[in-house]
Amino acid sequence: MSESESPARSSDSAARWILLGALGIGLVRFWRLARWSLWFDEVVTWTDYHHSLENPEIGNPLGYRAIAWTVARLGGVPDEFALRFLPALAGWLAIPLAYWAFRARAGRLRASCAALLLAASSWQVYWSQNARFYTLAQAVALLGAGLLVRGLWRRQVALTVLGFAVTAGAASLHPSAALLLPAFVLAPFLLRLLARKSDALPDVRAGAALLVLLAVVLVLRFDWAWRAIGNYIGQKPQSNPAHFILTTGFYVTPLLATGAFVGVLLAIARRDTFHLFAALVLAIVLGSALVVSLVARVSAQYVFVALPWFALLACVPLADAEPVAGRTAGALRAAWLAVLVLPALSNVVLYFTVRQGERPAWRDAYEFVWNRREPDDLVLGMEATVGEYYLNPLRTELRHTVRVAWLDRYRAHEPERWAAHARRTWYVLNPEQLLDWNPDDAAAMRRFLAEECRLVACYPLYVESRDLSVWVYLRG
C-alpha cells in the first residue's frame, strides 16, 4: 500500500465509525418516547386529523394522515408513543440521509461528521419526540437535496428536477420546507457570479430548469401558497424579527453557528464551490424566514430544515485526509469535532434528565385534579385541549372542551365570573403564559390565586430562561 493510499483508507475507516456512532446516538429518539406529556400542538395533531383537514388553514394534510396511519398500525390507541413514533423514526432516518445527501460533494468524512452533529442535536431530538411534522419534512428534504446536488454537479437535468420535486413534496409534510425551494433555484446562479473562475460549478442549465419549474409550481399552486401565507399571518400576526433571531440562535446553538461561520470563511478562502453552495442555501433560507418575520411571528422550528446545512458547514475544516496530512492535522480535526459534538451531547443528556424533555407536566397535573375532584367541581386550565385529551383520550373533538374550561388571555375574566358561585374550582396553569396576558389581567389573576385559592400541587421545570412549571390551585 502506497503512502498516498494510507491516509485515504484511514479517512474512510474513520467515516464509517463516525457514521455508526451517529446512528447509535440517534436511537435515543426512541427513548422515553411516552414519558413526556403531550402539549397543545401535539394534541391538535390528533383532533385536527379527525375534524379539520378540510379547513383551509391546514396546508399539510399529508403530515396529519401519516401520523394517523402510524397510530392505526400501532394498535389504534393515540397514546404518546403511537403519536410520536413516526416523527422519531423520521428524525433517526434524517441522520443517514444527511450523510448520503452530502457525501457526493463533501466527502465521506465531512458527511459522516455532519450526520453525527445532527444526531447529537438536542433540538433534533426534541422534534423527533413531538407528534408534529418537522422531522418528516427534514428527512424528505434531505432526500431531495441529495438528488438535487448530484444532478447539479453531474449535469443531469432530470435528476436535478427530481430532487427539486422531492423537496417540494417535503413542503406537503410541513410548509416550512418550501423555504428550500427558492434557495435551490437561486443558489446555482449566485454561485456562478461568486466563483466564475472555478471549474467545479453546478450546471446552470439545471438551474434554469428549476427556475422554470418553480414558476410553474407557483402558477399552479398560487392559490394554495397565497392562502397558506395569509392563514399563517392571520394565526400569528405578532411580527417580531428579534424573536426569530434569538430562538434560532438558541436552538441551533452559538457553538454550531460559530462553527458554520468558520466553515463559510474556509470555503471562501479555498474556493470550495459545493460548500459555498451550501452557504448560499442556508443564507437564502434564513433570509426568507427573516423577511416573513417582519409581518408574522416566526420561530426557530420554521427553519428546522436548515439544521443539516448548519452541521455541514461546521464540518468544512474536517476535510478528508490528504497524503501530506500528518498526525498533527488529524489531531486538530479530532479536536474540532470534539468541540462541536461533546457540548451537544451534554445538552442531550440534560434534555433527558433535568430538562424532562422540555415539556410541561400537563398530564401529571390534570390527572392529579381528576383523581381528587368531586362530581360538581369546575376545572379551568391553560392548555385545556391537553386536559380534555387526558381526561377523555378516546374523544377526538378536543378543541371544543367539555370537562375543562379554558383559562387564557382571551378568557381572563372567567375566574372572576365563576367565583360568584359556590362550586369548588380547580385552576391548572403555567405561570409563564401569564406574561402573554394583558398586564392588568395577569396581575388580577395572580392576586386572585394568592388571596382566594391555595396551591395544592406544583410540577417545577425551569429550562434556561423559560419557566415550564405547572401549578394547580384549588378554590373552595
Coordinates of C-alpha atoms in Angstrom, one line a residue:
M1 CA 0.0 0.0 0.0
S2 CA 1.4 3.4 -1.0
E3 CA 1.7 6.4 1.3
S4 CA -1.0 8.2 -0.6
E5 CA -3.4 5.3 -0.1
S6 CA -3.0 5.0 3.6
P7 CA -4.5 8.4 4.7
A8 CA -7.4 7.9 2.4
R9 CA -8.1 4.4 3.7
S10 CA -7.8 5.7 7.3
S11 CA -10.2 8.5 6.5
D12 CA -12.8 6.1 5.1
S13 CA -12.5 3.9 8.2
A14 CA -13.0 6.9 10.5
A15 CA -16.0 8.0 8.4
R16 CA -17.6 4.6 8.8
W17 CA -17.1 4.5 12.6
I18 CA -18.4 8.1 12.9
L19 CA -21.5 7.2 10.9
L20 CA -22.1 4.1 13.1
G21 CA -21.7 6.2 16.2
A22 CA -24.2 8.8 14.8
L23 CA -26.7 6.0 14.1
G24 CA -26.2 4.7 17.6
I25 CA -26.7 8.1 19.2
G26 CA -29.7 8.6 17.0
L27 CA -31.5 5.8 18.7
V28 CA -32.1 8.0 21.8
R29 CA -35.0 9.4 19.8
F30 CA -37.0 6.3 20.8
W31 CA -36.0 6.5 24.5
R32 CA -38.7 7.8 26.9
L33 CA -40.9 8.5 23.9
A34 CA -44.0 8.0 26.1
R35 CA -42.6 9.6 29.2
W36 CA -43.2 13.3 28.4
S37 CA -46.7 14.8 28.5
L38 CA -48.3 15.9 25.2
W39 CA -48.6 19.6 24.7
F40 CA -51.1 21.6 22.8
D41 CA -49.7 21.3 19.3
E42 CA -49.4 17.5 19.6
V43 CA -53.0 17.1 20.8
V44 CA -54.4 19.2 18.0
T45 CA -52.4 17.0 15.5
W46 CA -54.8 14.2 16.5
T47 CA -58.0 16.1 16.8
D48 CA -57.4 18.1 13.5
Y49 CA -56.9 14.9 11.6
H50 CA -60.4 13.9 12.5
H51 CA -62.2 17.2 12.2
S52 CA -60.2 19.9 10.4
L53 CA -58.4 18.5 7.4
E54 CA -60.8 20.3 5.1
N55 CA -60.1 23.6 6.8
P56 CA -58.1 25.9 4.5
E57 CA -55.9 26.8 7.4
I58 CA -54.3 23.4 7.3
G59 CA -51.9 23.3 4.3
N60 CA -50.2 20.0 5.0
P61 CA -52.9 17.3 5.4
L62 CA -50.4 14.6 4.4
G63 CA -48.5 15.0 7.6
Y64 CA -51.6 14.5 9.7
R65 CA -52.6 11.5 7.7
A66 CA -49.1 10.0 8.0
I67 CA -49.2 10.2 11.8
A68 CA -52.8 8.9 12.0
W69 CA -51.8 5.9 9.7
T70 CA -49.0 5.1 12.1
V71 CA -51.3 5.2 15.1
A72 CA -53.6 2.8 13.3
R73 CA -50.7 0.4 12.6
L74 CA -49.6 0.5 16.2
G75 CA -53.0 -0.6 17.6
G76 CA -55.2 2.5 17.1
V77 CA -54.8 4.0 20.6
P78 CA -53.5 7.6 20.3
D79 CA -51.1 7.5 23.2
E80 CA -47.8 9.4 23.4
F81 CA -45.8 6.5 21.9
A82 CA -48.0 5.9 18.9
L83 CA -48.4 9.6 18.1
R84 CA -44.7 10.3 18.3
F85 CA -43.3 7.1 16.7
L86 CA -43.3 8.3 13.1
P87 CA -41.6 11.7 13.9
A88 CA -39.0 9.7 15.9
L89 CA -38.4 7.3 13.0
A90 CA -38.1 10.2 10.6
G91 CA -35.7 12.0 12.9
W92 CA -33.5 8.9 13.1
L93 CA -33.6 8.4 9.3
A94 CA -32.5 12.0 8.8
I95 CA -29.1 11.0 10.1
P96 CA -28.1 8.5 7.3
L97 CA -30.0 10.7 4.8
A98 CA -27.8 13.7 5.8
Y99 CA -24.7 11.5 5.2
W100 CA -25.9 10.3 1.9
A101 CA -27.1 13.8 0.7
F102 CA -23.7 15.4 1.4
R103 CA -21.3 12.6 0.8
A104 CA -21.0 13.0 -3.0
R105 CA -19.6 16.5 -2.8
A106 CA -18.4 17.0 0.8
G107 CA -16.6 13.6 1.1
R108 CA -17.3 10.7 3.4
L109 CA -15.6 12.2 6.5
R110 CA -17.3 15.6 6.4
A111 CA -20.7 13.9 5.6
S112 CA -20.4 11.4 8.5
C113 CA -19.4 14.2 10.9
A114 CA -22.4 16.3 9.7
A115 CA -24.6 13.3 10.4
L116 CA -23.0 13.0 13.9
L117 CA -23.7 16.6 14.7
L118 CA -27.3 16.1 13.6
A119 CA -27.6 13.0 15.8
A120 CA -26.2 14.9 18.7
S121 CA -28.5 17.9 18.4
S122 CA -31.0 18.2 21.3
W123 CA -33.1 20.3 19.1
Q124 CA -33.4 17.5 16.6
V125 CA -34.1 15.1 19.4
Y126 CA -36.9 17.4 20.7
W127 CA -38.8 17.5 17.4
S128 CA -38.2 13.8 16.9
Q129 CA -40.2 13.3 20.1
N130 CA -43.0 15.5 19.1
A131 CA -46.2 14.5 17.3
R132 CA -45.6 17.1 14.7
F133 CA -44.2 17.1 11.2
Y134 CA -40.8 18.9 11.3
T135 CA -38.6 15.7 11.2
L136 CA -40.7 14.2 8.4
A137 CA -40.2 17.3 6.3
Q138 CA -36.5 17.4 7.2
A139 CA -35.9 13.8 6.2
V140 CA -37.7 14.1 2.8
A141 CA -35.9 17.4 2.1
L142 CA -32.6 15.7 2.7
L143 CA -33.5 13.1 0.2
G144 CA -34.4 15.8 -2.3
A145 CA -31.2 17.7 -1.5
G146 CA -29.1 14.6 -2.2
L147 CA -30.7 14.1 -5.6
L148 CA -30.5 17.7 -6.5
V149 CA -26.8 18.1 -5.6
R150 CA -25.9 15.0 -7.6
G151 CA -27.9 16.3 -10.6
L152 CA -26.4 19.8 -10.4
W153 CA -22.8 18.6 -10.4
R154 CA -23.2 15.7 -12.7
R155 CA -25.1 18.0 -15.1
Q156 CA -28.1 15.7 -15.2
V157 CA -31.1 18.0 -15.5
A158 CA -33.7 15.2 -14.9
L159 CA -32.0 14.2 -11.7
T160 CA -31.9 17.8 -10.5
V161 CA -35.6 18.4 -11.3
L162 CA -36.4 15.1 -9.4
G163 CA -34.5 16.4 -6.4
F164 CA -36.4 19.7 -6.5
A165 CA -39.7 17.9 -6.8
V166 CA -39.0 15.7 -3.8
T167 CA -38.1 18.8 -1.8
A168 CA -41.4 20.3 -2.9
G169 CA -43.0 17.1 -1.6
A170 CA -41.5 17.8 1.8
A171 CA -43.5 21.0 1.9
S172 CA -46.6 18.9 1.8
L173 CA -45.5 17.4 5.1
H174 CA -44.8 20.9 6.6
P175 CA -44.9 24.2 4.7
S176 CA -41.6 25.4 6.2
A177 CA -39.7 23.0 3.8
A178 CA -40.8 25.3 1.0
L179 CA -38.1 27.8 2.1
L180 CA -35.6 25.4 0.5
L181 CA -37.2 25.8 -3.0
P182 CA -36.1 29.4 -3.8
A183 CA -32.7 28.5 -2.2
F184 CA -32.2 25.6 -4.5
V185 CA -33.2 27.7 -7.5
L186 CA -31.2 30.8 -6.8
A187 CA -28.0 29.3 -5.3
P188 CA -26.6 27.9 -8.6
F189 CA -26.9 31.3 -10.3
L190 CA -25.4 33.2 -7.4
L191 CA -22.6 30.7 -7.2
R192 CA -21.8 31.3 -10.8
L193 CA -21.5 35.0 -10.0
L194 CA -19.3 34.5 -6.9
A195 CA -17.0 31.8 -8.3
R196 CA -16.9 32.4 -12.1
K197 CA -13.3 31.1 -12.5
S198 CA -13.9 27.7 -10.9
D199 CA -14.3 24.6 -12.9
A200 CA -16.4 22.8 -10.2
L201 CA -19.6 24.8 -10.7
P202 CA -23.1 23.3 -10.8
D203 CA -24.9 23.0 -14.1
V204 CA -26.6 26.3 -14.9
R205 CA -28.9 24.5 -17.3
A206 CA -30.4 22.7 -14.4
G207 CA -30.7 26.0 -12.5
A208 CA -32.7 27.4 -15.5
A209 CA -34.9 24.3 -15.5
L210 CA -35.5 24.7 -11.8
L211 CA -36.4 28.4 -12.3
V212 CA -39.0 27.4 -14.9
L213 CA -40.3 24.6 -12.6
L214 CA -40.6 27.0 -9.7
A215 CA -42.6 29.4 -11.8
V216 CA -44.9 26.6 -12.9
V217 CA -45.4 25.4 -9.3
L218 CA -46.2 29.0 -8.3
V219 CA -48.7 29.4 -11.1
L220 CA -50.4 26.0 -10.4
R221 CA -50.3 26.3 -6.7
F222 CA -50.6 30.1 -6.3
D223 CA -54.0 30.0 -4.6
W224 CA -52.7 27.4 -2.1
A225 CA -49.5 29.4 -1.4
W226 CA -51.2 32.7 -1.1
R227 CA -53.9 31.2 1.2
A228 CA -51.2 29.4 3.3
I229 CA -49.3 32.7 3.8
G230 CA -52.5 34.6 4.6
N231 CA -53.6 32.0 7.1
Y232 CA -50.2 31.9 8.8
I233 CA -50.1 35.7 9.1
G234 CA -53.7 35.6 10.5
Q235 CA -52.8 33.0 13.0
K236 CA -49.5 34.6 14.1
P237 CA -49.8 38.3 13.5
Q238 CA -47.3 39.3 16.2
S239 CA -44.3 40.1 13.9
N240 CA -41.0 40.0 15.9
P241 CA -37.8 39.5 14.0
A242 CA -35.8 39.6 17.2
H243 CA -37.8 36.5 18.4
F244 CA -36.8 34.6 15.3
I245 CA -33.2 35.5 15.6
L246 CA -33.0 34.7 19.3
T247 CA -34.8 31.4 19.1
T248 CA -32.8 30.3 16.1
G249 CA -29.6 31.2 17.8
F250 CA -30.6 29.3 21.0
Y251 CA -31.7 26.1 19.3
V252 CA -29.0 26.0 16.6
T253 CA -26.6 26.9 19.5
P254 CA -24.0 29.6 19.3
L255 CA -21.2 27.0 19.1
L256 CA -22.7 25.3 16.0
A257 CA -23.5 28.7 14.4
T258 CA -19.9 29.8 15.0
G259 CA -18.6 26.5 13.5
A260 CA -20.7 27.1 10.4
F261 CA -19.4 30.7 10.2
V262 CA -15.8 29.4 10.3
G263 CA -16.7 26.8 7.6
V264 CA -18.1 29.6 5.3
L265 CA -14.8 31.5 5.7
L266 CA -12.8 28.5 4.9
A267 CA -15.0 27.7 1.9
I268 CA -14.4 31.2 0.6
A269 CA -10.7 31.0 1.1
R270 CA -10.4 27.6 -0.6
R271 CA -12.9 28.5 -3.4
D272 CA -14.8 25.4 -2.3
T273 CA -17.8 25.6 -4.6
F274 CA -20.0 23.0 -3.0
H275 CA -19.7 24.4 0.5
L276 CA -20.3 27.9 -0.9
F277 CA -23.4 26.5 -2.5
A278 CA -24.4 25.2 1.0
A279 CA -23.7 28.6 2.5
L280 CA -25.9 30.3 -0.1
V281 CA -28.7 27.8 0.5
L282 CA -28.5 28.5 4.2
A283 CA -28.4 32.2 3.7
I284 CA -31.5 32.3 1.5
V285 CA -33.5 30.1 3.8
L286 CA -32.6 32.2 6.8
G287 CA -33.1 35.4 4.9
S288 CA -36.5 34.3 3.6
A289 CA -37.7 33.4 7.1
L290 CA -36.4 36.8 8.4
V291 CA -38.5 38.6 5.8
V292 CA -41.6 36.6 6.8
S293 CA -40.9 37.5 10.5
L294 CA -41.4 41.2 9.5
V295 CA -45.1 40.5 9.0
A296 CA -45.8 37.4 11.2
R297 CA -44.4 35.6 14.2
V298 CA -41.7 33.2 13.1
S299 CA -39.9 30.8 15.5
A300 CA -36.8 28.7 15.1
Q301 CA -38.7 25.5 14.1
Y302 CA -39.7 27.1 10.8
V303 CA -36.0 26.8 9.7
F304 CA -35.6 23.3 11.2
V305 CA -35.0 22.0 7.6
A306 CA -31.8 24.2 7.6
L307 CA -30.2 22.4 10.6
P308 CA -28.3 19.8 8.5
W309 CA -26.8 22.6 6.4
F310 CA -25.5 24.3 9.6
A311 CA -24.0 20.9 10.5
L312 CA -22.4 20.5 7.1
L313 CA -20.8 23.9 7.1
A314 CA -19.4 23.4 10.6
C315 CA -17.6 20.3 9.2
V316 CA -15.8 22.2 6.4
P317 CA -12.5 22.1 8.4
L318 CA -12.8 18.3 8.6
A319 CA -11.5 17.6 5.1
D320 CA -10.8 14.1 4.0
A321 CA -7.2 13.1 4.7
E322 CA -4.6 14.1 2.2
P323 CA -1.2 12.5 1.6
V324 CA 0.5 15.5 3.1
A325 CA -1.6 15.4 6.2
G326 CA 0.2 14.2 9.3
R327 CA -0.7 13.3 12.9
T328 CA -1.0 17.0 13.9
A329 CA -3.7 17.6 11.2
G330 CA -5.5 14.5 12.3
A331 CA -5.4 15.6 16.0
L332 CA -6.7 19.1 15.0
R333 CA -9.6 17.5 13.1
A334 CA -10.5 15.3 16.1
A335 CA -10.3 18.3 18.5
W336 CA -12.5 20.4 16.2
L337 CA -15.1 17.6 16.1
A338 CA -14.9 17.1 19.8
V339 CA -15.5 20.8 20.5
L340 CA -18.7 20.6 18.3
V341 CA -20.0 17.3 19.5
L342 CA -19.3 17.0 23.2
P343 CA -21.3 20.1 24.3
A344 CA -24.1 18.9 22.0
L345 CA -24.2 15.5 23.7
S346 CA -24.2 17.2 27.1
N347 CA -27.4 19.0 26.0
V348 CA -28.9 15.7 25.0
V349 CA -28.2 14.3 28.5
L350 CA -29.7 17.4 30.1
Y351 CA -32.8 17.0 27.8
F352 CA -33.5 13.5 29.1
T353 CA -32.7 14.4 32.8
V354 CA -33.1 17.7 34.4
R355 CA -34.9 19.3 31.4
Q356 CA -37.5 16.5 31.4
G357 CA -38.0 16.6 27.7
E358 CA -38.6 20.3 27.9
R359 CA -42.3 19.6 28.2
P360 CA -44.6 20.9 31.0
A361 CA -46.2 18.2 33.1
W362 CA -49.7 18.7 31.9
R363 CA -50.5 15.0 32.1
D364 CA -49.5 14.8 35.8
A365 CA -51.3 18.0 36.7
Y366 CA -54.6 17.1 35.1
E367 CA -54.5 13.5 36.4
F368 CA -53.9 14.9 39.8
V369 CA -57.0 17.1 39.5
W370 CA -59.2 14.3 38.1
N371 CA -58.3 11.9 40.8
R372 CA -59.2 14.4 43.5
R373 CA -62.1 16.3 42.1
E374 CA -65.7 15.9 43.3
P375 CA -68.6 15.5 40.8
D376 CA -69.7 19.1 40.9
D377 CA -66.2 20.6 40.7
L378 CA -65.2 23.0 37.9
V379 CA -61.9 22.7 36.2
L380 CA -60.3 25.7 34.5
G381 CA -56.9 25.3 32.8
M382 CA -54.4 26.5 30.4
E383 CA -53.9 24.1 27.5
A384 CA -57.5 22.9 28.1
T385 CA -57.3 20.8 25.0
V386 CA -54.5 18.8 26.5
G387 CA -56.5 18.4 29.7
E388 CA -59.5 17.2 27.7
Y389 CA -57.3 14.6 26.0
Y390 CA -56.0 13.2 29.2
L391 CA -59.4 13.2 30.9
N392 CA -61.1 11.6 27.9
P393 CA -58.5 10.2 25.5
L394 CA -61.0 8.4 23.2
R395 CA -62.7 11.7 22.4
T396 CA -61.5 13.2 19.1
E397 CA -63.1 16.6 19.1
L398 CA -60.7 18.2 21.6
R399 CA -60.7 21.8 20.5
H400 CA -64.2 22.2 21.9
T401 CA -63.6 21.1 25.5
V402 CA -66.3 19.6 27.8
R403 CA -64.6 18.7 31.0
V404 CA -62.0 21.5 31.2
A405 CA -62.9 25.2 30.7
W406 CA -60.3 27.4 29.0
L407 CA -58.1 29.7 31.1
D408 CA -56.2 32.0 28.7
R409 CA -55.7 35.7 27.9
Y410 CA -58.9 35.7 25.8
R411 CA -61.0 34.5 28.8
A412 CA -59.1 36.2 31.6
H413 CA -62.3 37.2 33.4
E414 CA -63.7 33.6 33.6
P415 CA -62.3 33.0 37.1
E416 CA -64.0 36.2 38.3
R417 CA -67.3 35.1 36.8
W418 CA -67.1 31.6 38.3
A419 CA -66.1 33.0 41.7
A420 CA -69.6 34.3 42.1
H421 CA -70.7 30.6 42.5
A422 CA -70.1 28.3 45.4
R423 CA -68.6 25.5 43.3
R424 CA -65.2 24.2 44.1
T425 CA -62.9 25.2 41.3
W426 CA -59.5 23.9 40.2
Y427 CA -57.0 26.1 38.3
V428 CA -54.2 24.5 36.2
L429 CA -51.7 26.9 34.8
N430 CA -48.2 27.6 33.5
P431 CA -47.1 30.9 35.1
E432 CA -45.0 31.9 32.1
Q433 CA -48.1 32.1 29.9
L434 CA -49.4 34.9 32.1
L435 CA -46.6 37.0 30.5
D436 CA -48.7 37.0 27.3
W437 CA -51.8 38.3 29.0
N438 CA -52.8 41.9 29.4
P439 CA -50.7 43.1 32.3
D440 CA -53.7 44.2 34.3
D441 CA -55.5 40.9 33.7
A442 CA -52.3 39.0 34.7
A443 CA -51.9 41.0 37.9
A444 CA -55.6 40.4 38.8
M445 CA -55.2 36.7 38.1
R446 CA -52.1 36.4 40.4
R447 CA -53.9 38.4 43.1
F448 CA -57.0 36.1 42.8
L449 CA -54.9 33.0 43.1
A450 CA -53.0 34.4 46.1
E451 CA -56.0 35.7 48.0
E452 CA -58.8 33.2 47.3
C453 CA -57.1 29.9 46.3
R454 CA -54.5 27.6 47.7
L455 CA -51.6 25.9 45.9
V456 CA -52.2 22.1 46.1
A457 CA -49.7 20.8 43.6
C458 CA -46.6 22.1 41.7
Y459 CA -44.6 20.5 39.0
P460 CA -41.5 22.7 38.6
L461 CA -39.4 22.8 35.4
Y462 CA -37.0 25.6 34.5
V463 CA -35.2 25.3 31.2
E464 CA -32.7 28.1 30.6
S465 CA -34.7 31.3 30.7
R466 CA -38.1 29.5 30.4
D467 CA -40.5 28.5 33.2
L468 CA -42.3 25.4 32.1
S469 CA -43.7 24.7 35.5
V470 CA -47.3 23.7 36.0
W471 CA -49.2 24.9 39.1
V472 CA -52.5 23.5 40.4
Y473 CA -54.7 25.8 42.6
L474 CA -57.9 25.0 44.4
R475 CA -60.7 27.4 45.5
G476 CA -63.3 26.3 48.0

